[in-house]
């Protein structure tokens, strides 16, 4: 079964469909015509359309991956940790979750989450991904694992053979891999950006080494690829729906899991991967499509007046503008990538650049160099310290017993018309998982879209949209006290300091853009999370 896209209740302006058909976009995209997005995008697009070839070209990886997986199994190395960031890491996570195969994805700098990943070292192999955004994260993970494996009694050669590296040819990570004696180096596709690299070595290597048979992903994608030149192919229809939503005032895409697909397979966790793809590709030049990952098709925000509901693995929903996207995971990956490129054409933007993401790494570096800014809370309520750098709490009586509720409501009131609230939690997404409940709790109190992301993962997922998209966002950042910090070997900072610098850099960037911002610091993570959820109940 290939991809199937059905639509209900969405007005598609005729100009959208006729222009795409008249310009022969379906066939030109498959032919990798870099002129589709205008002269300013042509140079970049010409170098980043290789993702269209991956269903065929990535097959050359399969035999090597099978052999390497067997080799690792023979040595008792059956636990895979992926240290990487961005779309490829999210793709590998989706693949493994859907297959029910364990994979530890380490795309966090939280000391607790890093420490939890560095367990069971006697059976662990580390895959260093090419990442996106700030390379300091993956380099810090590499340094930590090198030190931990050495402390476990492995010699230099043995330590090197615990690493598998995915890197672009001639890059610094490729050179580092050779210097450390990595067991294997897989070359990342230089003509497929990380957001579009789900079917490249970046996405396939960690999943295959964890134990997933990745060949069906490529086969299902190849089945879809055979139809992509057709003028009404399903991926094009998905792109038409996304573009039509934007043109008709539905510039939020509410992503929800619809359950098992027609083949009985339930795709697990595709929403965050789609989120990084669409937000990073379209959020620029003051416009864009904002994905909102929902807990279910009935979750708060599913019926928002400025949202198009997209049901992954299910049918569109009666009574509201919605689309259903069904099909196997490989076809979903390629279909959403193709659709996003089509939507970029409709929006009039370059879907392959991320002009504002580089600033995130620079912001972090500046804080690491200069030190954390001196910030005094405007109030402390139990285990929650409140910081309001932009004055979002001016006029709020923070001496009241319900001060926390008043503060959160003041932030919601600051969301502009047709705007959104973005919640970012720089916490441990495993140990502090309850913080994820904040999205739905806040969405119940407002008619605006509410998104949730774990920092620093979210900086690579939606950071481009936050900085370069429509400036109609308000922001809630949640940080937490670190009980036991972890050093970054060979660096003058710890993981706790790095995490704090990433959060502070993001706050600085938002403040410079004049966005409403509320920063809540939890002096006790568990107690503080409970307080927040009670304040919103």
Short mmCIF file of C-alpha atoms in Angstrom, two decimals:
data_model
loop_
_atom_site.label_atom_id
_atom_site.label_comp_id
_atom_site.label_asym_id
_atom_site.label_seq_id
_atom_site.Cartn_x
_atom_site.Cartn_y
_atom_site.Cartn_z
CA UNK A 1 0.00 0.00 0.00
CA UNK A 2 1.38 3.41 -0.93
CA UNK A 3 0.41 6.78 0.47
CA UNK A 4 -3.25 7.79 0.53
CA UNK A 5 -4.44 11.31 1.27
CA UNK A 6 -8.09 12.23 1.79
CA UNK A 7 -9.48 15.66 2.53
CA UNK A 8 -12.69 16.88 4.15
CA UNK A 9 -14.13 20.36 4.64
CA UNK A 10 -11.14 22.28 3.29
CA UNK A 11 -11.62 24.99 0.69
CA UNK A 12 -8.87 24.68 -1.94
CA UNK A 13 -8.53 27.92 -3.91
CA UNK A 14 -8.57 27.01 -7.56
CA UNK A 15 -5.53 29.19 -8.15
CA UNK A 16 -3.44 26.86 -5.99
CA UNK A 17 -4.21 23.76 -7.98
CA UNK A 18 -4.21 25.39 -11.42
CA UNK A 19 -0.84 27.07 -10.90
CA UNK A 20 0.78 23.87 -9.72
CA UNK A 21 -0.67 21.97 -12.67
CA UNK A 22 0.08 24.71 -15.18
CA UNK A 23 3.68 24.91 -14.03
CA UNK A 24 4.02 21.10 -14.14
CA UNK A 25 5.32 21.12 -10.58
CA UNK A 26 4.89 17.38 -9.98
CA UNK A 27 7.14 16.34 -12.84
CA UNK A 28 9.61 19.19 -12.39
CA UNK A 29 10.09 18.38 -8.72
CA UNK A 30 10.90 14.73 -9.48
CA UNK A 31 13.30 15.98 -12.16
CA UNK A 32 14.96 18.02 -9.39
CA UNK A 33 14.30 21.35 -11.07
CA UNK A 34 15.87 23.84 -8.69
CA UNK A 35 14.11 26.80 -10.30
CA UNK A 36 10.76 25.87 -8.74
CA UNK A 37 11.22 28.18 -5.75
CA UNK A 38 12.54 31.24 -7.55
CA UNK A 39 15.98 32.59 -8.46
CA UNK A 40 16.99 33.38 -4.87
CA UNK A 41 16.50 29.74 -3.85
CA UNK A 42 17.93 28.14 -6.98
CA UNK A 43 21.53 27.82 -5.86
CA UNK A 44 20.67 26.20 -2.53
CA UNK A 45 17.90 24.02 -3.93
CA UNK A 46 20.19 22.69 -6.67
CA UNK A 47 22.42 21.19 -3.98
CA UNK A 48 19.69 19.82 -1.70
CA UNK A 49 17.25 17.79 -3.81
CA UNK A 50 19.04 14.46 -3.41
CA UNK A 51 16.40 13.26 -0.95
CA UNK A 52 14.22 12.42 -3.95
CA UNK A 53 16.75 9.73 -4.97
CA UNK A 54 17.18 8.16 -1.53
CA UNK A 55 14.63 5.32 -1.97
CA UNK A 56 17.00 3.98 -4.64
CA UNK A 57 20.44 5.19 -3.61
CA UNK A 58 20.16 4.21 0.07
CA UNK A 59 19.73 0.56 -0.88
CA UNK A 60 23.49 0.33 -1.22
CA UNK A 61 23.66 0.67 2.58
CA UNK A 62 21.63 -2.45 3.33
CA UNK A 63 24.23 -5.21 2.98
CA UNK A 64 26.80 -3.28 4.99
CA UNK A 65 24.28 -2.52 7.73
CA UNK A 66 23.20 -6.15 7.95
CA UNK A 67 26.81 -7.30 8.30
CA UNK A 68 27.65 -4.66 10.89
CA UNK A 69 24.54 -5.48 12.92
CA UNK A 70 25.58 -9.16 12.99
CA UNK A 71 29.12 -8.23 13.96
CA UNK A 72 27.90 -6.13 16.88
CA UNK A 73 25.51 -8.86 18.01
CA UNK A 74 28.34 -11.42 18.00
CA UNK A 75 30.24 -9.16 20.40
CA UNK A 76 27.20 -8.73 22.67
CA UNK A 77 26.68 -5.09 21.68
CA UNK A 78 22.90 -4.96 21.46
CA UNK A 79 22.18 -1.53 22.95
CA UNK A 80 22.38 1.43 20.57
CA UNK A 81 22.62 5.04 21.71
CA UNK A 82 22.09 7.67 19.03
CA UNK A 83 23.82 10.92 19.88
CA UNK A 84 22.49 13.33 17.30
CA UNK A 85 20.06 16.15 16.74
CA UNK A 86 17.50 17.28 14.20
CA UNK A 87 15.33 15.53 11.67
CA UNK A 88 17.45 12.44 11.10
CA UNK A 89 17.51 11.60 14.82
CA UNK A 90 13.74 12.04 15.02
CA UNK A 91 13.32 9.82 11.96
CA UNK A 92 15.36 7.01 13.54
CA UNK A 93 13.30 7.35 16.69
CA UNK A 94 10.03 7.02 14.73
CA UNK A 95 11.33 3.96 12.88
CA UNK A 96 12.35 2.19 16.08
CA UNK A 97 9.24 3.11 18.04
CA UNK A 98 7.02 1.88 15.21
CA UNK A 99 8.95 -1.39 15.00
CA UNK A 100 8.99 -1.82 18.77
CA UNK A 101 12.81 -1.89 18.83
CA UNK A 102 14.71 -0.14 21.64
CA UNK A 103 16.85 2.84 20.67
CA UNK A 104 18.24 5.42 23.08
CA UNK A 105 18.03 8.84 21.40
CA UNK A 106 20.28 11.32 23.15
CA UNK A 107 19.51 14.77 21.74
CA UNK A 108 19.47 16.49 25.11
CA UNK A 109 22.08 18.22 27.23
CA UNK A 110 20.18 17.61 30.47
CA UNK A 111 22.72 16.04 32.86
CA UNK A 112 20.22 13.47 34.13
CA UNK A 113 19.25 12.36 30.65
CA UNK A 114 22.89 12.16 29.55
CA UNK A 115 23.80 10.14 32.64
CA UNK A 116 20.91 7.74 32.03
CA UNK A 117 22.16 7.14 28.49
CA UNK A 118 25.63 6.23 29.78
CA UNK A 119 24.54 3.00 31.45
CA UNK A 120 24.96 -0.65 30.44
CA UNK A 121 28.22 0.30 28.77
CA UNK A 122 29.30 -3.32 28.45
CA UNK A 123 26.70 -3.80 25.69
CA UNK A 124 26.48 -0.29 24.25
CA UNK A 125 27.52 1.06 20.86
CA UNK A 126 27.21 4.79 20.20
CA UNK A 127 26.09 6.18 16.84
CA UNK A 128 27.22 9.76 16.35
CA UNK A 129 24.84 11.44 13.94
CA UNK A 130 25.63 14.42 11.74
CA UNK A 131 23.12 16.51 13.69
CA UNK A 132 21.89 19.97 12.86
CA UNK A 133 22.36 23.38 14.35
CA UNK A 134 24.97 23.46 17.12
CA UNK A 135 27.68 20.74 16.87
CA UNK A 136 28.69 21.37 20.50
CA UNK A 137 25.89 19.03 21.62
CA UNK A 138 27.02 15.92 19.76
CA UNK A 139 30.69 16.70 20.46
CA UNK A 140 29.87 16.94 24.17
CA UNK A 141 28.10 13.57 24.04
CA UNK A 142 31.11 12.05 22.24
CA UNK A 143 33.49 13.35 24.88
CA UNK A 144 31.32 12.03 27.71
CA UNK A 145 31.07 8.53 26.22
CA UNK A 146 34.79 8.43 25.45
CA UNK A 147 35.55 9.18 29.09
CA UNK A 148 32.94 6.76 30.43
CA UNK A 149 34.10 3.86 28.25
CA UNK A 150 37.71 4.54 29.20
CA UNK A 151 36.77 4.59 32.88
CA UNK A 152 35.02 1.24 32.34
CA UNK A 153 38.40 -0.29 31.51
CA UNK A 154 38.48 -0.27 27.70
CA UNK A 155 41.71 0.65 25.98
CA UNK A 156 41.92 3.31 23.28
CA UNK A 157 41.32 0.93 20.38
CA UNK A 158 38.42 -0.78 22.12
CA UNK A 159 36.84 2.57 22.91
CA UNK A 160 37.05 3.69 19.29
CA UNK A 161 35.33 0.52 18.12
CA UNK A 162 32.30 1.36 20.27
CA UNK A 163 31.50 4.24 17.93
CA UNK A 164 29.79 4.31 14.56
CA UNK A 165 29.80 7.70 12.89
CA UNK A 166 27.53 9.21 10.24
CA UNK A 167 29.19 12.28 8.73
CA UNK A 168 29.44 14.23 5.52
CA UNK A 169 32.51 13.54 3.39
CA UNK A 170 35.51 15.63 4.40
CA UNK A 171 33.75 17.11 7.43
CA UNK A 172 35.30 17.64 10.85
CA UNK A 173 33.22 14.77 12.36
CA UNK A 174 34.53 12.44 9.62
CA UNK A 175 38.09 13.41 10.48
CA UNK A 176 37.40 12.96 14.19
CA UNK A 177 35.97 9.50 13.51
CA UNK A 178 39.16 8.47 11.73
CA UNK A 179 41.32 9.88 14.50
CA UNK A 180 39.46 8.02 17.25
CA UNK A 181 39.43 4.73 15.34
CA UNK A 182 35.67 4.47 14.97
CA UNK A 183 34.42 1.01 14.01
CA UNK A 184 32.61 2.32 10.95
CA UNK A 185 31.93 5.59 9.18
CA UNK A 186 28.87 6.03 6.98
CA UNK A 187 28.77 9.01 4.69
CA UNK A 188 25.72 11.21 5.07
CA UNK A 189 24.13 12.38 1.85
CA UNK A 190 25.48 15.92 1.30
CA UNK A 191 22.59 16.67 -1.08
CA UNK A 192 19.87 15.85 1.48
CA UNK A 193 19.50 18.30 4.36
CA UNK A 194 18.87 16.72 7.76
CA UNK A 195 15.20 17.67 7.70
CA UNK A 196 14.81 15.71 4.46
CA UNK A 197 17.24 12.93 5.41
CA UNK A 198 14.93 10.34 6.97
CA UNK A 199 15.80 7.78 4.30
CA UNK A 200 19.52 8.60 4.20
CA UNK A 201 22.30 7.03 6.23
CA UNK A 202 21.56 9.61 8.94
CA UNK A 203 18.16 8.07 9.63
CA UNK A 204 18.73 4.46 8.59
CA UNK A 205 22.04 3.59 10.25
CA UNK A 206 20.96 3.94 13.91
CA UNK A 207 17.64 2.19 13.26
CA UNK A 208 19.25 -0.71 11.40
CA UNK A 209 21.94 -1.21 14.03
CA UNK A 210 19.26 -1.20 16.71
CA UNK A 211 17.66 -4.16 14.94
CA UNK A 212 15.07 -2.78 12.50
CA UNK A 213 14.85 -4.23 9.00
CA UNK A 214 14.97 -0.92 7.12
CA UNK A 215 14.65 -2.39 3.62
CA UNK A 216 10.81 -2.16 3.66
CA UNK A 217 11.09 1.59 4.36
CA UNK A 218 12.96 2.05 1.09
CA UNK A 219 10.65 -0.31 -0.79
CA UNK A 220 7.54 1.55 0.35
CA UNK A 221 9.10 4.90 -0.48
CA UNK A 222 10.12 3.58 -3.91
CA UNK A 223 6.53 2.47 -4.55
CA UNK A 224 5.36 6.02 -3.89
CA UNK A 225 8.21 7.52 -5.93
CA UNK A 226 6.87 5.76 -9.04
CA UNK A 227 3.75 7.96 -8.87
CA UNK A 228 5.24 11.33 -7.97
CA UNK A 229 5.27 12.67 -11.53
CA UNK A 230 1.50 12.21 -11.79
CA UNK A 231 -0.45 15.49 -11.62
CA UNK A 232 -2.80 14.29 -8.83
CA UNK A 233 -0.43 12.06 -6.87
CA UNK A 234 -1.10 11.74 -3.10
CA UNK A 235 2.01 13.62 -1.97
CA UNK A 236 1.12 16.51 -4.26
CA UNK A 237 -2.42 16.49 -2.86
CA UNK A 238 -0.96 16.69 0.64
CA UNK A 239 1.12 19.68 -0.40
CA UNK A 240 -1.95 21.26 -2.03
CA UNK A 241 -3.89 20.86 1.23
CA UNK A 242 -1.06 22.43 3.25
CA UNK A 243 -0.79 25.34 0.83
CA UNK A 244 -4.56 25.76 0.68
CA UNK A 245 -4.71 25.86 4.46
CA UNK A 246 -2.20 28.69 4.47
CA UNK A 247 -4.09 30.58 1.75
CA UNK A 248 -7.43 30.26 3.58
CA UNK A 249 -6.25 31.28 7.05
CA UNK A 250 -5.42 27.84 8.42
CA UNK A 251 -1.69 28.27 8.89
CA UNK A 252 -1.48 25.81 11.80
CA UNK A 253 -1.30 22.07 11.08
CA UNK A 254 -2.68 20.10 14.02
CA UNK A 255 -1.02 16.67 13.86
CA UNK A 256 -2.75 13.73 15.52
CA UNK A 257 -2.33 9.96 15.48
CA UNK A 258 -5.33 8.22 13.95
CA UNK A 259 -4.41 4.72 15.03
CA UNK A 260 -3.30 1.68 13.01
CA UNK A 261 -3.17 2.09 9.25
CA UNK A 262 -4.74 -0.14 6.64
CA UNK A 263 -1.98 -2.73 7.06
CA UNK A 264 -2.59 -2.87 10.81
CA UNK A 265 0.68 -1.08 11.65
CA UNK A 266 0.50 1.86 14.01
CA UNK A 267 3.08 4.54 13.28
CA UNK A 268 4.46 5.81 16.58
CA UNK A 269 5.70 9.36 17.00
CA UNK A 270 5.60 10.70 13.44
CA UNK A 271 4.22 14.06 14.63
CA UNK A 272 7.51 15.45 16.02
CA UNK A 273 9.33 14.46 12.82
CA UNK A 274 6.72 16.22 10.66
CA UNK A 275 6.89 19.19 13.03
CA UNK A 276 10.62 19.74 12.47
CA UNK A 277 10.27 19.21 8.73
CA UNK A 278 7.42 21.65 8.18
CA UNK A 279 8.36 24.30 10.75
CA UNK A 280 12.02 24.35 9.73
CA UNK A 281 11.21 24.40 6.02
CA UNK A 282 8.40 26.98 5.89
CA UNK A 283 8.95 29.32 8.86
CA UNK A 284 10.78 32.24 7.30
CA UNK A 285 10.29 35.66 5.75
CA UNK A 286 7.53 36.34 8.28
CA UNK A 287 5.32 33.50 7.11
CA UNK A 288 5.07 29.76 7.54
CA UNK A 289 3.05 26.74 8.60
CA UNK A 290 3.14 25.94 12.33
CA UNK A 291 2.73 22.25 13.20
CA UNK A 292 1.00 21.53 16.51
CA UNK A 293 1.55 17.98 17.76
CA UNK A 294 -1.59 16.82 19.56
CA UNK A 295 -2.18 14.01 22.01
CA UNK A 296 -5.20 12.72 20.03
CA UNK A 297 -7.74 13.81 17.40
CA UNK A 298 -9.96 15.11 20.23
CA UNK A 299 -7.23 16.93 22.15
CA UNK A 300 -7.49 20.68 22.84
CA UNK A 301 -6.54 22.58 19.70
CA UNK A 302 -7.80 19.98 17.23
CA UNK A 303 -10.74 22.15 16.23
CA UNK A 304 -9.04 25.56 16.31
CA UNK A 305 -10.40 27.97 13.68
CA UNK A 306 -6.94 28.64 12.23
CA UNK A 307 -5.83 24.98 12.15
CA UNK A 308 -5.99 22.23 9.58
CA UNK A 309 -6.25 18.86 11.34
CA UNK A 310 -3.94 16.23 9.84
CA UNK A 311 -4.69 12.67 10.99
CA UNK A 312 -1.72 10.34 10.53
CA UNK A 313 -2.85 6.79 9.93
CA UNK A 314 -6.55 7.61 9.90
CA UNK A 315 -9.41 9.29 8.11
CA UNK A 316 -10.26 13.00 8.15
CA UNK A 317 -12.67 14.02 10.88
CA UNK A 318 -16.31 14.80 10.18
CA UNK A 319 -17.36 18.39 10.76
CA UNK A 320 -14.01 20.16 10.55
CA UNK A 321 -11.42 20.93 7.86
CA UNK A 322 -9.08 17.95 8.03
CA UNK A 323 -6.95 15.56 6.05
CA UNK A 324 -6.19 11.89 6.57
CA UNK A 325 -2.76 10.58 5.61
CA UNK A 326 -2.41 6.81 5.56
CA UNK A 327 0.30 4.51 4.32
CA UNK A 328 3.47 2.77 5.51
CA UNK A 329 6.23 4.70 7.22
CA UNK A 330 8.65 4.84 4.27
CA UNK A 331 5.93 6.36 2.08
CA UNK A 332 5.01 8.79 4.85
CA UNK A 333 8.58 10.05 5.05
CA UNK A 334 8.91 10.66 1.32
CA UNK A 335 5.34 11.93 0.97
CA UNK A 336 5.64 14.58 3.68
CA UNK A 337 9.02 15.71 2.32
CA UNK A 338 7.59 16.08 -1.19
CA UNK A 339 4.47 17.83 0.16
CA UNK A 340 6.55 20.28 2.18
CA UNK A 341 8.55 21.20 -0.91
CA UNK A 342 5.28 21.77 -2.78
CA UNK A 343 3.90 23.86 0.09
CA UNK A 344 7.08 25.95 -0.03
CA UNK A 345 6.28 26.73 -3.65
CA UNK A 346 2.74 27.82 -2.70
CA UNK A 347 4.01 29.98 0.18
CA UNK A 348 6.70 31.55 -1.99
CA UNK A 349 9.62 30.62 0.24
CA UNK A 350 12.76 28.51 -0.05
CA UNK A 351 11.97 25.26 1.80
CA UNK A 352 15.61 24.19 2.00
CA UNK A 353 17.35 26.94 3.94
CA UNK A 354 17.27 27.75 7.65
CA UNK A 355 18.58 31.31 7.77
CA UNK A 356 17.78 31.89 11.43
CA UNK A 357 18.92 28.62 13.02
CA UNK A 358 22.63 29.43 13.00
CA UNK A 359 21.87 32.18 15.49
CA UNK A 360 20.94 29.59 18.11
CA UNK A 361 24.45 28.16 18.23
CA UNK A 362 25.90 31.66 18.34
CA UNK A 363 23.57 32.64 21.20
CA UNK A 364 24.66 29.59 23.20
CA UNK A 365 28.35 30.26 22.55
CA UNK A 366 27.96 33.86 23.65
CA UNK A 367 26.43 32.80 26.97
CA UNK A 368 29.12 30.16 27.52
CA UNK A 369 31.78 32.79 26.92
CA UNK A 370 30.18 35.62 28.89
CA UNK A 371 28.52 33.60 31.63
CA UNK A 372 24.85 33.27 32.51
CA UNK A 373 23.04 36.60 32.81
CA UNK A 374 22.12 37.77 36.29
CA UNK A 375 18.38 37.23 36.54
CA UNK A 376 16.34 37.82 39.69
CA UNK A 377 12.87 36.28 39.89
CA UNK A 378 9.99 38.71 40.15
CA UNK A 379 8.31 36.22 42.48
CA UNK A 380 8.73 32.74 43.92
CA UNK A 381 5.70 30.54 44.41
CA UNK A 382 6.57 27.28 46.14
CA UNK A 383 9.05 25.47 43.89
CA UNK A 384 8.52 27.86 40.95
CA UNK A 385 10.56 31.01 40.36
CA UNK A 386 8.92 33.48 37.97
CA UNK A 387 10.96 35.59 35.55
CA UNK A 388 9.29 38.06 33.17
CA UNK A 389 12.08 39.77 31.20
CA UNK A 390 9.73 41.57 28.82
CA UNK A 391 7.25 42.81 31.38
CA UNK A 392 4.55 40.28 30.52
CA UNK A 393 3.59 40.20 34.23
CA UNK A 394 3.36 43.96 34.68
CA UNK A 395 0.20 44.70 36.62
CA UNK A 396 -0.23 41.13 37.88
CA UNK A 397 -0.60 40.84 41.66
CA UNK A 398 1.99 38.17 42.39
CA UNK A 399 1.36 38.32 46.14
CA UNK A 400 -1.92 36.43 45.77
CA UNK A 401 -2.19 32.74 46.55
CA UNK A 402 -3.20 32.08 42.94
CA UNK A 403 -0.24 34.05 41.55
CA UNK A 404 0.94 31.18 39.36
CA UNK A 405 -2.45 30.88 37.67
CA UNK A 406 -2.60 34.64 37.18
CA UNK A 407 0.87 34.65 35.64
CA UNK A 408 0.05 31.90 33.16
CA UNK A 409 -3.23 33.58 32.23
CA UNK A 410 -1.37 36.87 31.69
CA UNK A 411 0.95 35.12 29.26
CA UNK A 412 -2.00 33.59 27.41
CA UNK A 413 -3.60 37.03 27.21
CA UNK A 414 -0.42 38.32 25.55
CA UNK A 415 -0.77 35.95 22.58
CA UNK A 416 -1.53 38.13 19.54
CA UNK A 417 -4.56 37.54 17.28
CA UNK A 418 -4.02 34.42 15.17
CA UNK A 419 -0.93 33.79 17.25
CA UNK A 420 0.35 30.86 19.27
CA UNK A 421 1.94 29.93 22.58
CA UNK A 422 5.13 27.86 22.41
CA UNK A 423 6.13 25.94 25.52
CA UNK A 424 9.74 24.78 25.75
CA UNK A 425 10.92 22.64 28.65
CA UNK A 426 14.68 22.42 29.16
CA UNK A 427 14.26 19.34 31.34
CA UNK A 428 14.78 15.57 31.21
CA UNK A 429 12.07 14.32 28.87
CA UNK A 430 12.12 10.89 30.54
CA UNK A 431 12.42 11.71 34.24
CA UNK A 432 10.36 14.91 33.90
CA UNK A 433 7.87 13.54 31.36
CA UNK A 434 4.85 14.99 33.19
CA UNK A 435 5.88 18.44 31.97
CA UNK A 436 4.56 17.35 28.58
CA UNK A 437 1.04 17.59 30.02
CA UNK A 438 1.40 21.37 30.08
CA UNK A 439 0.47 21.66 26.40
CA UNK A 440 -3.04 20.32 26.75
CA UNK A 441 -3.57 22.06 30.10
CA UNK A 442 -2.70 25.44 28.59
CA UNK A 443 -4.62 24.78 25.37
CA UNK A 444 -7.79 24.25 27.40
CA UNK A 445 -7.51 27.84 28.64
CA UNK A 446 -7.14 29.54 25.26
CA UNK A 447 -8.42 29.48 21.72
CA UNK A 448 -4.88 29.89 20.39
CA UNK A 449 -2.57 27.13 19.20
CA UNK A 450 -0.27 25.77 21.91
CA UNK A 451 2.86 23.82 21.04
CA UNK A 452 5.22 21.92 23.30
CA UNK A 453 8.86 20.96 22.83
CA UNK A 454 11.78 19.67 24.85
CA UNK A 455 14.84 21.85 24.80
CA UNK A 456 17.29 21.80 23.14
CA UNK A 457 15.53 19.41 20.70
CA UNK A 458 12.98 22.11 19.94
CA UNK A 459 15.67 24.59 18.90
CA UNK A 460 16.40 22.35 15.91
CA UNK A 461 12.72 21.54 15.31
CA UNK A 462 10.76 24.78 15.57
CA UNK A 463 13.50 27.33 16.28
CA UNK A 464 13.54 28.46 12.66
CA UNK A 465 9.80 29.12 12.73
CA UNK A 466 9.98 30.96 16.06
CA UNK A 467 12.71 33.27 14.80
CA UNK A 468 11.91 33.61 11.11
CA UNK A 469 8.18 32.89 10.85
CA UNK A 470 5.29 35.22 11.63
CA UNK A 471 6.09 37.14 14.80
CA UNK A 472 2.84 36.31 16.56
CA UNK A 473 4.14 33.93 19.21
CA UNK A 474 4.25 34.12 22.97
CA UNK A 475 6.68 31.87 24.80
CA UNK A 476 6.80 29.89 28.03
CA UNK A 477 10.19 28.50 28.93
CA UNK A 478 10.54 26.02 31.79
CA UNK A 479 13.93 25.19 33.29
CA UNK A 480 14.82 23.15 36.35
CA UNK A 481 17.42 22.85 39.06
CA UNK A 482 20.13 20.27 38.41
CA UNK A 483 20.57 17.86 41.31
CA UNK A 484 23.71 16.18 39.99
CA UNK A 485 25.68 17.84 37.24
CA UNK A 486 27.93 16.09 34.75
CA UNK A 487 31.22 17.46 33.38
CA UNK A 488 31.95 17.72 29.67
CA UNK A 489 35.47 16.25 29.49
CA UNK A 490 38.00 18.63 28.01
CA UNK A 491 35.65 21.60 28.15
CA UNK A 492 35.41 24.39 30.73
CA UNK A 493 31.68 23.81 31.17
CA UNK A 494 29.38 21.06 32.42
CA UNK A 495 26.26 19.64 30.79
CA UNK A 496 24.19 21.63 33.28
CA UNK A 497 25.97 24.83 32.24
CA UNK A 498 25.54 23.97 28.56
CA UNK A 499 21.83 23.34 29.01
CA UNK A 500 21.43 26.59 30.95
CA UNK A 501 23.35 28.47 28.22
CA UNK A 502 21.09 27.04 25.50
CA UNK A 503 18.00 28.13 27.44
CA UNK A 504 19.42 31.58 28.19
CA UNK A 505 20.46 32.05 24.56
CA UNK A 506 16.95 31.22 23.41
CA UNK A 507 15.46 33.68 25.90
CA UNK A 508 17.83 36.38 24.69
CA UNK A 509 16.87 35.78 21.06
CA UNK A 510 13.15 36.00 21.88
CA UNK A 511 13.65 39.13 23.97
CA UNK A 512 15.55 40.79 21.11
CA UNK A 513 12.52 40.15 18.91
CA UNK A 514 10.21 41.69 21.47
CA UNK A 515 8.18 38.52 21.99
CA UNK A 516 6.11 37.99 25.16
CA UNK A 517 8.10 35.62 27.37
CA UNK A 518 7.58 34.00 30.75
CA UNK A 519 10.44 31.97 32.22
CA UNK A 520 9.60 29.57 35.04
CA UNK A 521 12.49 27.95 36.89
CA UNK A 522 11.65 24.89 38.99
CA UNK A 523 13.79 24.66 42.11
CA UNK A 524 12.32 21.19 42.56
CA UNK A 525 11.38 19.68 39.22
CA UNK A 526 8.73 17.22 40.39
CA UNK A 527 7.08 19.55 42.88
CA UNK A 528 7.24 22.48 40.46
CA UNK A 529 5.63 20.50 37.64
CA UNK A 530 2.83 19.44 39.98
CA UNK A 531 2.30 23.08 40.95
CA UNK A 532 2.03 24.18 37.33
CA UNK A 533 -0.47 21.50 36.45
CA UNK A 534 -2.56 22.30 39.52
CA UNK A 535 -2.50 25.99 38.63
CA UNK A 536 -3.96 25.13 35.23
CA UNK A 537 -6.56 22.65 36.43
#
